[in-house]
PDB file of C-alpha atoms in Angstrom:
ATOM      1  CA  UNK A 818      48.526 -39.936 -10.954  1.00  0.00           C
ATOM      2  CA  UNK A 819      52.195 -41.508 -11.551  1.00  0.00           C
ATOM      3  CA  UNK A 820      54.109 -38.728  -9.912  1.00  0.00           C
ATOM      4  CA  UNK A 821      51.365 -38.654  -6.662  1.00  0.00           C
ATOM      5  CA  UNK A 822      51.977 -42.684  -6.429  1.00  0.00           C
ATOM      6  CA  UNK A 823      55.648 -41.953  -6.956  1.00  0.00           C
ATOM      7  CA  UNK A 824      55.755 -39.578  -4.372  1.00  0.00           C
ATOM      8  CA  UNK A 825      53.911 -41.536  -1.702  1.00  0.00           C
ATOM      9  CA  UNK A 826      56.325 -44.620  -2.421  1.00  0.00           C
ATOM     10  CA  UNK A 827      59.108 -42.014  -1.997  1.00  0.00           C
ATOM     11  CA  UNK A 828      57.876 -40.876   1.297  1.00  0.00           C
ATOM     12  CA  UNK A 829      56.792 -44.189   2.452  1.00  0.00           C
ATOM     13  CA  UNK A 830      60.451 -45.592   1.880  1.00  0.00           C
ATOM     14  CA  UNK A 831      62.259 -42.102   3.987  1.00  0.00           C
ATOM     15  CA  UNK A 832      59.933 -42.766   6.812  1.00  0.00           C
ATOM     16  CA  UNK A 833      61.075 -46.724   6.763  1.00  0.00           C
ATOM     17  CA  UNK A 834      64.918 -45.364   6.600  1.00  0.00           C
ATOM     18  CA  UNK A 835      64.128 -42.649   9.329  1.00  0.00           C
ATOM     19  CA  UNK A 836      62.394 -45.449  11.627  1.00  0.00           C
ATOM     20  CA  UNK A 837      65.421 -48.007  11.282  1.00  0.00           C
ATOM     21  CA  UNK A 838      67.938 -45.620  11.812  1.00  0.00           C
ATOM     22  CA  UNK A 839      66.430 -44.354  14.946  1.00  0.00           C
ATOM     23  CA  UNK A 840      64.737 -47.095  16.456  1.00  0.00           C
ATOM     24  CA  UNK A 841      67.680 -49.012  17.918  1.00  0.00           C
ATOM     25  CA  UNK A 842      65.627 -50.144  20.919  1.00  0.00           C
ATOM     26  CA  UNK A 843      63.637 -52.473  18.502  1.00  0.00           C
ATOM     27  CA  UNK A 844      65.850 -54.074  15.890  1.00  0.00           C
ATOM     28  CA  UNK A 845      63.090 -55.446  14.388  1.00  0.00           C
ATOM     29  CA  UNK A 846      60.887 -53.217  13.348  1.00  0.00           C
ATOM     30  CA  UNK A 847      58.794 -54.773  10.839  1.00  0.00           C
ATOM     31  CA  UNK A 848      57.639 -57.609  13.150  1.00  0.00           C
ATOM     32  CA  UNK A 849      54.621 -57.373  14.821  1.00  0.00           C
ATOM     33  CA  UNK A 850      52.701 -59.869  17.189  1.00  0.00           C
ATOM     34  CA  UNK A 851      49.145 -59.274  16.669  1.00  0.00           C
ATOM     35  CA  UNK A 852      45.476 -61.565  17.534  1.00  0.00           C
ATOM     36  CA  UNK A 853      43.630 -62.846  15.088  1.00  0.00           C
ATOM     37  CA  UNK A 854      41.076 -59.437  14.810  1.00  0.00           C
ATOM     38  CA  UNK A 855      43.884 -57.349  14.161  1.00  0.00           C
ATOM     39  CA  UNK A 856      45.397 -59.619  11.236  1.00  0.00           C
ATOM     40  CA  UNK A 857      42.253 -59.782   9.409  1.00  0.00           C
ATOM     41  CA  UNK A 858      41.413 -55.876   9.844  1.00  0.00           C
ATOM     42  CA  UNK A 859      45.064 -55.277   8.610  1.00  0.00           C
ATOM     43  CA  UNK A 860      44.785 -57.306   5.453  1.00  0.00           C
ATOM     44  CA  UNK A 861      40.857 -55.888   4.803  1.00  0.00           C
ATOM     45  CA  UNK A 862      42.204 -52.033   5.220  1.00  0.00           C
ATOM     46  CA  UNK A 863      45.343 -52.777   3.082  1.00  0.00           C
ATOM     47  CA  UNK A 864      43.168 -54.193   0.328  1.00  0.00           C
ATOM     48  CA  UNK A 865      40.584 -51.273   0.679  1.00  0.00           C
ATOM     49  CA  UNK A 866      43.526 -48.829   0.489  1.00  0.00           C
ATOM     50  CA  UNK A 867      44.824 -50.779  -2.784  1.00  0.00           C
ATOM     51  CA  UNK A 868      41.585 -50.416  -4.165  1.00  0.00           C
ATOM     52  CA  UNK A 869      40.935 -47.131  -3.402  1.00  0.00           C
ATOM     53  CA  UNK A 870      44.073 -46.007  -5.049  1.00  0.00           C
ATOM     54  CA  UNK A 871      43.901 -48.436  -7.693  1.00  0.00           C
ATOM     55  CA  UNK A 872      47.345 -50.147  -6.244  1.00  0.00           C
ATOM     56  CA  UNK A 873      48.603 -53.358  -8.769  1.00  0.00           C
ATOM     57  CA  UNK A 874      50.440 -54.568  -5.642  1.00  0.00           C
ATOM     58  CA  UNK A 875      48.742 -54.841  -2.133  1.00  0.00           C
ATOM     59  CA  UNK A 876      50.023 -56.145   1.104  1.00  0.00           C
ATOM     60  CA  UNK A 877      53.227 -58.519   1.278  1.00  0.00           C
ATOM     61  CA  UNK A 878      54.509 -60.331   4.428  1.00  0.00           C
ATOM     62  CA  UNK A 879      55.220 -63.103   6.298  1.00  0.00           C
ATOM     63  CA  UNK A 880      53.559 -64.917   8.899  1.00  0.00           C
ATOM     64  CA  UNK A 881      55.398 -67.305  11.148  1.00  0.00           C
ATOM     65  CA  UNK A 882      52.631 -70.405  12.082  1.00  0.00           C
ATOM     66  CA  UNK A 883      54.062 -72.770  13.899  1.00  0.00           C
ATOM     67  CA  UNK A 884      57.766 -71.866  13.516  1.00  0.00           C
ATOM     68  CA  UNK A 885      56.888 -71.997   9.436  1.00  0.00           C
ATOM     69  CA  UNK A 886      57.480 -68.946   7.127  1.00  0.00           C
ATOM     70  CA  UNK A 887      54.778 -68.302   5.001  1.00  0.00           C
ATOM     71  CA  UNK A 888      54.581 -65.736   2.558  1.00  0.00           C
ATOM     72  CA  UNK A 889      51.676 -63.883   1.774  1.00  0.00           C
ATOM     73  CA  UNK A 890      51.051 -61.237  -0.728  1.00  0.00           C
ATOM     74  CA  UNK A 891      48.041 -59.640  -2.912  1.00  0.00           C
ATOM     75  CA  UNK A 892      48.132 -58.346  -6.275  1.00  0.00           C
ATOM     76  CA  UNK A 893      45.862 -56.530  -8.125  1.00  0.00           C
ATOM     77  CA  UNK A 894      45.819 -57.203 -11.764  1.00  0.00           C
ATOM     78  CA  UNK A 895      42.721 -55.766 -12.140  1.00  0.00           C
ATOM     79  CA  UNK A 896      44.119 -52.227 -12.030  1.00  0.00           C
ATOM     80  CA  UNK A 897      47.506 -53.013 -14.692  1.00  0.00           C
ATOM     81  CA  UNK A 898      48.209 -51.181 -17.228  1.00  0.00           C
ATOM     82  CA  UNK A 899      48.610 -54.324 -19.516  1.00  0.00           C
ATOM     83  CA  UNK A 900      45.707 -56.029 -20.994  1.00  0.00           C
ATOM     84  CA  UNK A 901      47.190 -59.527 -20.555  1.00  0.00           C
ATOM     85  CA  UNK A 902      47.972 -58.925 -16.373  1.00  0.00           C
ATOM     86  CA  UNK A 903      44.040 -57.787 -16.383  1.00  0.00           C
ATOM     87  CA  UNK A 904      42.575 -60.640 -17.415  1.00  0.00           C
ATOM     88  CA  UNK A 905      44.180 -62.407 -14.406  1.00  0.00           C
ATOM     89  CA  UNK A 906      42.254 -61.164 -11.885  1.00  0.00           C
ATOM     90  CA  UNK A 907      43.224 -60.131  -8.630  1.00  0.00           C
ATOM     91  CA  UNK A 908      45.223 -62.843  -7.234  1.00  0.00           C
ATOM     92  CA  UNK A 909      46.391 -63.652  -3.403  1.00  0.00           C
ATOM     93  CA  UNK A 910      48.854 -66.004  -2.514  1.00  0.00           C
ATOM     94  CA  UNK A 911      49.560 -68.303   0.856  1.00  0.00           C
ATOM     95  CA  UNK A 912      53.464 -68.655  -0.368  1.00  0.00           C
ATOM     96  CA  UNK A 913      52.422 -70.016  -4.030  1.00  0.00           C
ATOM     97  CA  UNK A 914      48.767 -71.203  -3.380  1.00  0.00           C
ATOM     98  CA  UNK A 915      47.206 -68.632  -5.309  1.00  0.00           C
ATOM     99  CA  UNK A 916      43.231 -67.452  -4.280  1.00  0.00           C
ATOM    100  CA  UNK A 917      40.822 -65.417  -6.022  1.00  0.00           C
ATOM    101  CA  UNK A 918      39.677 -63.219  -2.736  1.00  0.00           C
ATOM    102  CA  UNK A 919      40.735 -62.165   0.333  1.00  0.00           C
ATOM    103  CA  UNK A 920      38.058 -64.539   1.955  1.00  0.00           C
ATOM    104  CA  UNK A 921      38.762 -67.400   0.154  1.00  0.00           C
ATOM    105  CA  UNK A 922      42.118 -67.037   1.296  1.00  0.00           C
ATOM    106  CA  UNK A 923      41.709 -66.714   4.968  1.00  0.00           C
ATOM    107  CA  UNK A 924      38.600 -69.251   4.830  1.00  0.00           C
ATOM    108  CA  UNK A 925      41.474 -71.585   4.167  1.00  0.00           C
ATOM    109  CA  UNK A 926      44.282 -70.771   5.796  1.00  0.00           C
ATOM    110  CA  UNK A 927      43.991 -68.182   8.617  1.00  0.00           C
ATOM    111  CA  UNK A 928      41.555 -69.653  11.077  1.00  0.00           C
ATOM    112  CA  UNK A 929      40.602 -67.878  13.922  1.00  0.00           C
ATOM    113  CA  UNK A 930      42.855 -68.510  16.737  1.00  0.00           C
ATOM    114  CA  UNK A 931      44.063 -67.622  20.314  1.00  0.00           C
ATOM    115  CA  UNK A 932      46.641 -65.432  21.657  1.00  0.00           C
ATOM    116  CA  UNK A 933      48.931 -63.942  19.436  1.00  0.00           C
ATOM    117  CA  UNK A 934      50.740 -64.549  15.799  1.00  0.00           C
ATOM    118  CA  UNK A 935      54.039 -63.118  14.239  1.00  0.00           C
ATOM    119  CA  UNK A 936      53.753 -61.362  11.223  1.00  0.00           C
ATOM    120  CA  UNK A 937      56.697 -59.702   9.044  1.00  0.00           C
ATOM    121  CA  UNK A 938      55.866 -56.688   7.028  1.00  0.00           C
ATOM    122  CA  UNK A 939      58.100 -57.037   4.049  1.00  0.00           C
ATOM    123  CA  UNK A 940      57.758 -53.684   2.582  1.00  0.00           C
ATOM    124  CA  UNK A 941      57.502 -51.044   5.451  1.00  0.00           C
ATOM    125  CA  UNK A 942      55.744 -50.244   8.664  1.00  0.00           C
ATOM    126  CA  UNK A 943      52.050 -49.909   9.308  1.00  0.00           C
ATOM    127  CA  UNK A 944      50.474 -47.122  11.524  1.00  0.00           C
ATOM    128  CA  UNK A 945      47.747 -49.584  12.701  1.00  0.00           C
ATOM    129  CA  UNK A 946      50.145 -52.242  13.671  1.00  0.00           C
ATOM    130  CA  UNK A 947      52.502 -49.473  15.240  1.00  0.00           C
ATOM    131  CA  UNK A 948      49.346 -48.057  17.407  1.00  0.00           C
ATOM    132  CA  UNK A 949      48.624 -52.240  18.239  1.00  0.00           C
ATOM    133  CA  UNK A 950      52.336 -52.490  19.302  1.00  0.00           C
ATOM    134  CA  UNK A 951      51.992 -49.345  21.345  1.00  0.00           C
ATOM    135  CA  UNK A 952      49.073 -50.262  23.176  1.00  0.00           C
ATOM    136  CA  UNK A 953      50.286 -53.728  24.186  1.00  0.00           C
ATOM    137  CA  UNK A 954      53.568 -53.128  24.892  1.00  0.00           C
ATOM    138  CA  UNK A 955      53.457 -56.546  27.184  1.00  0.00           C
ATOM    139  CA  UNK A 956      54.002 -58.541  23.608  1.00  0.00           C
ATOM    140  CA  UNK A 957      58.117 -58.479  23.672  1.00  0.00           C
ATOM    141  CA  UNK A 958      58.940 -59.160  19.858  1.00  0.00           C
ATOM    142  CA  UNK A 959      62.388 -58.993  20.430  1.00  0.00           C
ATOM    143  CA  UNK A 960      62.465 -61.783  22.751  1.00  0.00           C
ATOM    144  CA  UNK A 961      59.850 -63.869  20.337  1.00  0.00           C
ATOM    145  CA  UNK A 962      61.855 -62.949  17.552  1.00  0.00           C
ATOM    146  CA  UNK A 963      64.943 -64.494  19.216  1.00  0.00           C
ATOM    147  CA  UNK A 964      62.904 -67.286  20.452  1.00  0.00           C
ATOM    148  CA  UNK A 965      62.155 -68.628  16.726  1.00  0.00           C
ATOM    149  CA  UNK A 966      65.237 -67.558  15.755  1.00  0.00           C
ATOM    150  CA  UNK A 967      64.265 -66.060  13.082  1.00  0.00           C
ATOM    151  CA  UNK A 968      66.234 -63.757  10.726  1.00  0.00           C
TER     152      UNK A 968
END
């Protein structure tokens, strides 16, 4: 099971390196502008997948509200090897307010809203966001990016 996970991280991280090597057009490629359905579906599959695959650490970005950086991040103690990290529960975090579920969390801080967000994957791409970004390619990141100045 070690050497599968360490293989997917492996792979995960060349196809990051591959995509900012050759994706010049877009320098960055980890930011995403996405509605409110599309957050919420992003965090619920990224959870699924970590629980699916019994993943310690789930999803980790940021999301810009109101020109504010927030950080945002899920861990799954549930699924450590250590007995003490266990106990703790899965925990999610809204920078370091820490929640006990995924609905808890956006109960309190991710209302539903209007238009369009910026989020920063942290870690690597996502296909779903990529196939979002693709099919509304009317969203210019770049120039919202720039707007917020944000770096």
């Amino acid at each position: 099971m070690g050497i599968v996970l360490g293989i997917i991280w492996l792979i995960a991280i060349v196809i990051s390196c591959v995509v900012l090597i050759y994706n010049k057009k877009n320098p960055y490629p980890f930011f995403y502008l996405v509605d409110y359905e599309t957050l919420i579906q992003y965090m619920k599959k990224e959870e699924e997948f970590a629980f699916t695959n019994q993943l310690e650490a789930g999803f980790h970005y940021y999301l810009y509200q109101n020109n504010n950086k927030i950080e945002i991040q899920a861990w799954y103690n549930v699924f450590s090897k250590f007995e003490s990290e266990k106990i703790k529960g899965n925990i999610y975090y809204w920078d370091k307010e820490e929640f006990d579920s995924l609905n808890n969390l956006i109960e309190s801080h991710i209302k539903p809203f209007d238009g369009y967000i910026l989020i920063e994957l942290i870690d690597a791409d996502d296909v779903m966001l990529n196939k979002f970004k693709e099919n509304h390619k009317e969203l210019d990141v770049v120039s919202y990016v720039e707007k917020l100045n944000v770096k």
